[in-house]
CSV table of C-alpha atoms in Angstrom, one decimal:
chain,number,residue,atom,x,y,z
W,1,MET,CA,-18.3,70.4,312.0
W,2,ILE,CA,-14.6,71.7,311.5
W,3,ASN,CA,-12.6,68.8,311.1
W,4,VAL,CA,-9.3,67.5,312.0
W,5,THR,CA,-8.1,66.7,307.9
W,6,MET,CA,-10.0,66.8,305.3
W,7,THR,CA,-9.7,64.6,301.6
W,8,ASP,CA,-7.7,66.4,298.9
W,9,VAL,CA,-9.7,65.6,296.3
W,10,PRO,CA,-8.8,67.6,291.7
W,11,GLU,CA,-11.3,69.3,289.8
W,12,LEU,CA,-14.1,66.3,289.0
W,13,GLU,CA,-13.6,67.1,285.5
W,14,ASP,CA,-9.5,65.5,285.3
W,15,TYR,CA,-11.2,62.7,287.2
W,16,ILE,CA,-13.3,61.8,284.7
W,17,GLU,CA,-11.1,62.1,282.3
W,18,TYR,CA,-8.5,59.5,283.7
W,19,LEU,CA,-12.3,57.2,283.5
W,20,ARG,CA,-12.7,57.8,280.3
W,21,VAL,CA,-8.8,56.2,278.9
W,22,ILE,CA,-10.8,53.0,281.8
W,23,TRP,CA,-13.6,52.8,279.7
W,24,ASN,CA,-11.7,52.5,276.4
W,25,GLU,CA,-9.5,50.6,277.6
W,26,ARG,CA,-11.3,48.2,279.9
W,27,ILE,CA,-8.8,47.0,282.2
W,28,LEU,CA,-9.9,48.1,285.6
W,29,THR,CA,-7.0,46.6,287.5
W,30,ASN,CA,-4.4,44.2,286.8
W,31,ASP,CA,-1.2,46.2,286.6
W,32,GLY,CA,-3.2,48.6,283.8
W,33,GLU,CA,-1.8,51.7,282.1
W,34,LEU,CA,-2.7,54.6,284.7
W,35,LEU,CA,-1.3,52.3,287.8
W,36,ARG,CA,2.5,52.0,285.5
W,37,LEU,CA,2.0,56.0,284.9
W,38,LEU,CA,0.9,56.3,287.6
W,39,GLU,CA,4.5,54.6,289.3
W,40,THR,CA,6.9,56.5,287.1
W,41,LYS,CA,5.6,59.8,288.0
W,42,LEU,CA,6.0,58.6,291.5
W,43,LYS,CA,9.8,57.4,291.3
W,44,ALA,CA,10.2,61.4,289.2
W,45,TYR,CA,9.1,63.1,291.8
W,46,LEU,CA,10.1,60.8,295.4
W,47,LYS,CA,13.3,61.2,293.9
W,48,VAL,CA,14.3,56.5,294.6
W,49,LYS,CA,15.3,54.3,292.3
W,50,ASN,CA,11.8,51.9,292.9
W,51,LEU,CA,8.3,52.2,293.4
W,52,MET,CA,6.3,49.3,293.8
W,53,ALA,CA,1.9,50.8,294.3
W,54,VAL,CA,-0.1,48.4,296.4
W,55,THR,CA,-4.0,48.5,297.6
W,56,ASN,CA,-2.8,50.2,301.0
W,57,GLY,CA,0.0,50.8,303.6
W,58,THR,CA,-0.7,48.1,306.3
W,59,LEU,CA,-0.5,45.5,302.8
W,60,ALA,CA,2.5,47.3,302.5
W,61,LEU,CA,3.5,46.7,305.8
W,62,GLN,CA,3.3,43.0,305.4
W,63,ILE,CA,4.9,42.3,302.3
W,64,ALA,CA,7.9,44.3,302.9
W,65,LEU,CA,7.7,42.1,306.5
W,66,LYS,CA,7.1,39.3,304.4
W,67,SER,CA,9.9,39.5,301.7
W,68,LEU,CA,12.5,40.3,303.7
W,69,PRO,CA,12.0,37.8,305.5
W,70,ILE,CA,11.4,38.5,309.0
W,71,LYS,CA,11.4,36.1,312.0
W,72,GLY,CA,11.1,36.2,315.5
W,73,GLU,CA,11.2,39.1,316.7
W,74,VAL,CA,11.0,43.3,315.6
W,75,ILE,CA,11.5,46.1,317.5
W,76,THR,CA,9.4,49.0,317.4
W,77,THR,CA,7.6,51.4,317.8
W,78,PRO,CA,4.3,52.0,320.9
W,79,PHE,CA,3.7,55.3,319.4
W,80,THR,CA,2.0,54.8,316.5
W,81,PHE,CA,-1.0,53.8,314.8
W,82,SER,CA,-2.4,50.4,315.0
W,83,ALA,CA,-1.5,48.9,311.7
W,84,THR,CA,2.4,49.4,312.5
W,85,THR,CA,2.0,46.8,315.2
W,86,ASN,CA,-1.0,44.6,313.4
W,87,SER,CA,1.2,44.2,310.1
W,88,ILE,CA,3.7,42.2,312.8
W,89,LEU,CA,1.3,40.5,314.5
W,90,TRP,CA,-0.5,39.1,311.5
W,91,GLU,CA,3.3,38.1,310.2
W,92,GLY,CA,3.6,36.0,313.3
W,93,LEU,CA,6.1,37.9,314.1
W,94,THR,CA,6.6,38.7,318.5
W,95,PRO,CA,7.0,43.2,318.2
W,96,VAL,CA,8.8,44.6,321.3
W,97,PHE,CA,8.2,48.1,321.7
W,98,ALA,CA,11.5,51.0,322.2
W,99,ASP,CA,10.8,54.0,323.9
W,100,ILE,CA,10.8,57.8,321.7
W,101,ASP,CA,12.7,60.5,321.7
W,102,GLU,CA,10.4,63.5,323.8
W,103,ASN,CA,12.2,66.0,321.2
W,104,THR,CA,11.0,64.4,317.7
W,105,PHE,CA,8.3,62.2,318.9
W,106,ASN,CA,10.5,58.9,316.9
W,107,ILE,CA,11.6,55.6,318.0
W,108,ASP,CA,14.8,56.2,320.7
W,109,PRO,CA,18.7,54.3,319.4
W,110,THR,CA,19.2,54.2,322.9
W,111,SER,CA,16.3,52.4,323.4
W,112,ILE,CA,16.4,49.9,320.6
W,113,GLU,CA,20.1,49.3,322.3
W,114,THR,CA,18.7,47.9,325.3
W,115,LYS,CA,16.1,45.3,323.2
W,116,ILE,CA,18.3,43.7,321.0
W,117,THR,CA,18.4,39.6,322.0
W,118,ASP,CA,19.3,36.9,319.7
W,119,LYS,CA,15.6,36.7,319.1
W,120,THR,CA,16.0,39.7,317.2
W,121,SER,CA,15.8,40.2,312.8
W,122,CYS,CA,14.6,43.7,313.1
W,123,ILE,CA,13.8,46.8,313.1
W,124,LEU,CA,10.4,49.1,312.2
W,125,ALA,CA,11.0,52.3,312.8
W,126,VAL,CA,8.1,55.3,311.6
W,127,HIS,CA,8.2,58.5,310.5
W,128,VAL,CA,6.6,59.8,313.2
W,129,TYR,CA,4.7,62.7,311.5
W,130,GLY,CA,6.7,62.4,308.6
W,131,ASN,CA,9.7,63.4,310.8
W,132,PRO,CA,13.1,61.8,310.0
W,133,CYS,CA,13.8,59.1,311.9
W,134,GLN,CA,18.3,58.9,313.8
W,135,VAL,CA,18.4,57.6,310.1
W,136,LYS,CA,22.3,57.7,310.6
W,137,GLU,CA,22.3,55.7,313.8
W,138,LEU,CA,19.5,53.3,313.1
W,139,GLN,CA,21.2,51.8,309.8
W,140,GLU,CA,24.6,51.5,312.1
W,141,ILE,CA,22.4,50.1,314.9
W,142,ALA,CA,21.2,47.7,311.9
W,143,ASP,CA,24.4,46.5,310.9
W,144,ASP,CA,25.6,46.5,313.5
W,145,HIS,CA,23.3,43.5,314.9
W,146,SER,CA,23.2,42.1,311.7
W,147,LEU,CA,18.8,43.4,311.1
W,148,LYS,CA,17.7,44.7,309.1
W,149,LEU,CA,15.9,48.0,309.0
W,150,ILE,CA,12.6,49.0,307.7
W,151,TYR,CA,10.5,51.9,307.6
W,152,ASP,CA,7.1,52.7,308.2
W,153,ALA,CA,6.8,55.9,306.1
W,154,ALA,CA,3.4,55.9,306.4
W,155,HIS,CA,2.9,60.2,307.1
W,156,ALA,CA,6.1,60.7,304.9
W,157,PHE,CA,5.3,61.4,301.6
W,158,GLY,CA,7.9,63.9,300.3
W,159,VAL,CA,10.0,64.3,303.5
W,160,GLU,CA,13.5,64.7,302.9
W,161,TYR,CA,16.8,64.2,305.3
W,162,ASN,CA,20.1,66.3,304.2
W,163,ASN,CA,18.2,67.1,301.1
W,164,LYS,CA,17.2,62.9,300.2
W,165,SER,CA,14.2,61.6,300.3
W,166,VAL,CA,13.7,59.6,303.3
W,167,LEU,CA,12.6,56.7,300.9
W,168,GLU,CA,15.9,55.6,300.2
W,169,TYR,CA,17.3,54.5,303.8
W,170,GLY,CA,17.0,51.0,305.2
W,171,ASP,CA,15.8,48.1,303.1
W,172,VAL,CA,12.8,48.9,302.7
W,173,SER,CA,10.2,51.5,303.2
W,174,THR,CA,6.7,51.6,302.7
W,175,LEU,CA,3.8,54.7,302.2
W,176,SER,CA,0.3,54.7,302.8
W,177,PHE,CA,-1.9,56.6,300.0
W,178,HIS,CA,-5.2,56.5,301.9
W,179,ALA,CA,-7.4,59.5,302.0
W,180,THR,CA,-6.3,61.5,304.9
W,181,LYS,CA,-2.6,61.4,303.9
W,182,VAL,CA,-0.8,64.3,302.6
W,183,PHE,CA,-1.3,62.7,298.9
W,184,ASN,CA,-4.1,60.2,298.4
W,185,THR,CA,-5.5,57.7,295.6
W,186,ILE,CA,-8.8,57.1,298.0
W,187,GLU,CA,-7.1,54.0,299.3
W,188,GLY,CA,-3.0,53.1,298.5
W,189,GLY,CA,0.0,52.4,299.1
W,190,ALA,CA,3.6,51.4,297.5
W,191,LEU,CA,7.0,50.1,298.7
W,192,THR,CA,10.4,51.6,297.8
W,193,THR,CA,13.5,49.6,298.2
W,194,SER,CA,17.1,50.0,296.3
W,195,ASP,CA,17.0,46.1,296.1
W,196,LYS,CA,16.4,45.0,292.6
W,197,ASN,CA,15.9,41.1,293.8
W,198,LEU,CA,13.5,42.5,296.3
W,199,VAL,CA,11.7,44.6,293.5
W,200,GLU,CA,10.8,42.2,291.6
W,201,LYS,CA,9.5,39.9,294.7
W,202,ILE,CA,8.0,42.0,295.8
W,203,LYS,CA,6.1,42.6,292.7
W,204,LEU,CA,5.3,38.5,292.7
W,205,MET,CA,4.1,39.1,295.9
W,206,ARG,CA,1.4,42.0,295.5
W,207,ASN,CA,0.1,39.4,292.7
W,208,HIS,CA,-0.6,36.7,294.6
W,209,GLY,CA,3.2,34.8,293.2
W,210,ILE,CA,2.2,34.8,290.1
W,211,ILE,CA,4.8,34.6,286.8
W,212,SER,CA,2.7,33.4,283.7
W,213,GLU,CA,-0.7,31.7,283.6
W,214,GLU,CA,1.6,28.3,284.6
W,215,GLU,CA,3.7,29.6,287.5
W,216,VAL,CA,2.6,30.6,290.6
W,217,ILE,CA,6.5,30.4,292.3
W,218,ILE,CA,5.5,31.2,295.7
W,219,PRO,CA,3.4,32.7,298.0
W,220,GLY,CA,1.8,36.0,297.3
W,221,THR,CA,-1.2,37.9,298.2
W,222,ASN,CA,-3.6,40.3,295.8
W,223,ALA,CA,-2.2,43.9,296.5
W,224,LYS,CA,-2.4,45.1,293.3
W,225,MET,CA,-3.8,49.0,293.3
W,226,ASN,CA,-6.8,49.6,290.6
W,227,GLU,CA,-6.6,52.4,287.7
W,228,PHE,CA,-9.9,53.8,289.6
W,229,GLN,CA,-6.9,54.8,292.3
W,230,ALA,CA,-3.8,55.3,290.1
W,231,ALA,CA,-6.5,57.7,288.6
W,232,MET,CA,-6.9,59.7,291.5
W,233,GLY,CA,-3.2,59.8,292.2
W,234,LEU,CA,-2.2,60.8,288.6
W,235,CYS,CA,-4.6,63.9,289.1
W,236,ASN,CA,-3.8,64.9,293.4
W,237,LEU,CA,-0.3,64.5,292.3
W,238,LYS,CA,-0.4,67.7,289.9
W,239,ASN,CA,-1.7,69.4,293.0
W,240,ILE,CA,0.5,68.0,296.2
W,241,ASP,CA,3.1,71.5,296.0
W,242,GLN,CA,0.8,73.3,296.1
W,243,ASN,CA,-1.2,71.4,299.3
W,244,ILE,CA,1.8,71.3,300.4
W,245,GLU,CA,2.4,75.3,300.4
W,246,LYS,CA,-1.1,75.9,301.9
W,247,ARG,CA,-0.3,73.2,304.7
W,248,LYS,CA,2.7,75.0,305.3
W,249,LYS,CA,1.7,78.3,305.9
W,250,ILE,CA,-1.6,76.8,308.1
W,251,TYR,CA,1.0,75.2,310.1
W,252,GLU,CA,2.8,78.3,310.7
W,253,ILE,CA,0.1,79.9,312.2
W,254,TYR,CA,-0.4,77.9,314.7
W,255,ARG,CA,3.1,77.6,315.6
W,256,ASP,CA,3.6,81.7,315.4
W,257,ASN,CA,0.1,81.9,316.9
W,258,LEU,CA,1.1,79.2,320.3
W,259,GLU,CA,3.8,78.7,320.9
W,260,GLY,CA,4.8,80.4,324.3
W,261,ASN,CA,2.0,78.9,326.0
W,262,ASP,CA,2.8,76.6,328.4
W,263,LEU,CA,3.1,74.3,324.7
W,264,LYS,CA,5.3,71.8,323.6
W,265,PHE,CA,5.9,71.2,319.8
W,266,GLN,CA,8.0,68.4,317.4
W,267,LYS,CA,11.2,68.9,316.8
W,268,ILE,CA,10.9,69.1,313.0
W,269,VAL,CA,14.4,67.8,311.1
W,270,ALA,CA,14.0,67.3,307.7
W,271,SER,CA,15.6,69.7,305.2
W,272,LYS,CA,12.0,69.2,303.2
W,273,TYR,CA,8.3,68.5,305.4
W,274,ASN,CA,5.3,67.8,303.9
W,275,TYR,CA,3.5,69.4,307.3
W,276,SER,CA,1.0,66.4,307.2
W,277,TYR,CA,-0.2,67.0,311.5
W,278,MET,CA,0.0,69.6,313.5
W,279,PRO,CA,0.5,67.8,316.9
W,280,VAL,CA,0.7,70.3,319.8
W,281,CYS,CA,1.9,68.5,324.0
W,282,PHE,CA,0.3,69.8,326.7
W,283,LYS,CA,0.5,69.9,330.0
W,284,ASN,CA,-0.4,67.3,331.1
W,285,LEU,CA,-3.2,64.2,330.2
W,286,LYS,CA,-6.1,66.3,332.5
W,287,VAL,CA,-5.5,69.4,330.0
W,288,ARG,CA,-5.3,67.7,326.6
W,289,ASN,CA,-9.0,66.0,327.9
W,290,GLU,CA,-9.9,68.7,329.0
W,291,ILE,CA,-9.8,71.0,326.2
W,292,TYR,CA,-10.2,67.9,323.6
W,293,ASN,CA,-14.0,68.2,324.7
W,294,GLN,CA,-13.8,71.7,325.3
W,295,LEU,CA,-12.9,71.7,321.8
W,296,LEU,CA,-15.3,69.1,320.0
W,297,LYS,CA,-18.7,70.6,321.9
W,298,GLU,CA,-17.8,73.9,319.9
W,299,GLY,CA,-17.2,71.7,316.5
W,300,ILE,CA,-13.9,71.2,316.2
W,301,HIS,CA,-13.1,67.8,316.2
W,302,CYS,CA,-9.1,67.1,317.3
W,303,ARG,CA,-7.8,63.9,317.9
W,304,LYS,CA,-5.5,61.8,320.0
W,305,TYR,CA,-3.5,61.0,317.9
W,306,PHE,CA,-1.2,59.1,318.7
W,307,TYR,CA,-3.0,57.2,322.2
W,308,PRO,CA,-3.3,55.2,323.6
W,309,LEU,CA,-0.1,53.1,323.2
W,310,THR,CA,-0.4,50.5,320.5
W,311,VAL,CA,0.8,48.3,323.7
W,312,ASN,CA,-2.5,49.3,325.7
W,313,PHE,CA,-4.3,47.8,323.4
W,314,GLU,CA,-6.9,45.5,324.6
W,315,TYR,CA,-5.5,42.4,323.3
W,316,PHE,CA,-2.7,42.6,324.7
W,317,ASN,CA,-4.3,41.6,328.3
W,318,ASN,CA,-3.3,44.9,329.4
W,319,ASN,CA,-0.1,43.1,330.8
W,320,ASN,CA,1.5,45.9,331.9
W,321,LEU,CA,3.9,46.6,329.2
W,322,VAL,CA,4.9,50.4,329.6
W,323,GLU,CA,6.7,49.2,332.4
W,324,LYS,CA,7.9,45.5,331.1
W,325,TYR,CA,9.4,47.4,328.8
W,326,ASP,CA,10.6,51.5,330.6
W,327,LEU,CA,8.1,53.1,327.4
W,328,LYS,CA,7.9,56.1,330.1
W,329,LYS,CA,8.7,59.0,327.2
W,330,ALA,CA,6.0,57.6,325.2
W,331,SER,CA,3.4,57.0,327.4
W,332,ASN,CA,4.0,60.6,328.9
W,333,ILE,CA,4.1,61.9,325.1
W,334,ALA,CA,1.0,59.8,324.3
W,335,ASP,CA,-1.5,61.5,327.3
W,336,ARG,CA,-0.3,64.7,326.2
W,337,ILE,CA,-0.6,64.7,321.9
W,338,LEU,CA,-3.5,66.5,320.8
W,339,CYS,CA,-3.5,67.3,316.9
W,340,LEU,CA,-5.4,70.3,315.3
W,341,PRO,CA,-7.1,70.2,312.2
W,342,ILE,CA,-4.9,71.2,309.1
W,343,TYR,CA,-5.4,70.6,305.4
W,344,PRO,CA,-5.1,72.8,301.7
W,345,ASP,CA,-8.8,74.5,302.6
W,346,LEU,CA,-8.9,74.9,306.4
W,347,GLU,CA,-9.4,79.2,306.5
W,348,GLU,CA,-6.9,80.5,308.1
W,349,GLU,CA,-9.8,83.1,310.0
W,350,ILE,CA,-10.9,79.2,311.4
W,351,VAL,CA,-6.9,78.4,312.0
W,352,ASN,CA,-7.4,82.4,313.9
W,353,GLU,CA,-11.1,80.6,315.5
W,354,ILE,CA,-9.1,77.7,317.1
W,355,ILE,CA,-5.8,79.3,318.8
W,356,THR,CA,-7.8,82.0,320.0
W,357,LYS,CA,-10.4,78.7,322.0
W,358,ILE,CA,-7.3,77.1,323.0
W,359,SER,CA,-5.1,80.1,324.4
W,360,SER,CA,-8.4,80.7,326.1
W,361,LEU,CA,-8.6,77.4,327.6
W,362,ILE,CA,-5.3,76.8,328.5
């Protein structure tokens, strides 16, 4: 089976070296030495002022919403992973869905404008597949309507827009370091912000709100990254640039050989990109599904990512939310999208085989 993705792992001996540090220190979690070192290195690599690591990207989103704090309605995209919508619901908030730009696949600022009410308190935008949102336009909308702006940057590790880290935009950005991401800590995530007061609040919230042995000053949760996760991150950070270059090469082979075959590709607007996914839009849902099924029969696992839209999840009870929120473009892209296999160790020969099979099926 050729998987759609494969986890990047370091040399075992490199990881064992960090395990020796953990064994000697006997500190497995609770703001350990390796966690502090990883946060320092990530701040430098990602070019951000502040970074707080947590145990996964979903908790990062929930803490972002809780820390600002957000109330009422949150305008977001339906073309995303379930964690984005779920986090809004878990915080007792109401998601309101805006349509997407059919070229970048990101949330459309024009659609956002039509969804703002007196209950709206926040925009939660997603850099889809790591492709930067229209950050200038979104910030203008947030400023004009006194809204908070959160970016779900789960896919956007190391991505820059206009030669500036995408994590520097908005009030808070969140990252995922899940095993399937460009950079992983097995499970993990982080929050970034330029607001110093928010930094201290987030640090408290990820550790139960504890300020000392006898003081708990805010309601918190347990979102601490442990030392084993941090060790994996330190190892993987050493190879990140090399792995992104390998991804770029694979991405370009797909684009160069599939372009012009009645396919649609995402318009990339990043000044620095990480090539985390290889999304392709086929002519329609029928063609997409036929190609998906045929490739799967031949041992090639692609992914309908993101399909279905989150508004079509069962827990919304099929209330025709696509029509209610006028999500025609998002629905169209979701019906046609397929993410092809891409990871650093994917052999060029196999990539060409996948291209040949797709070309013969279109």
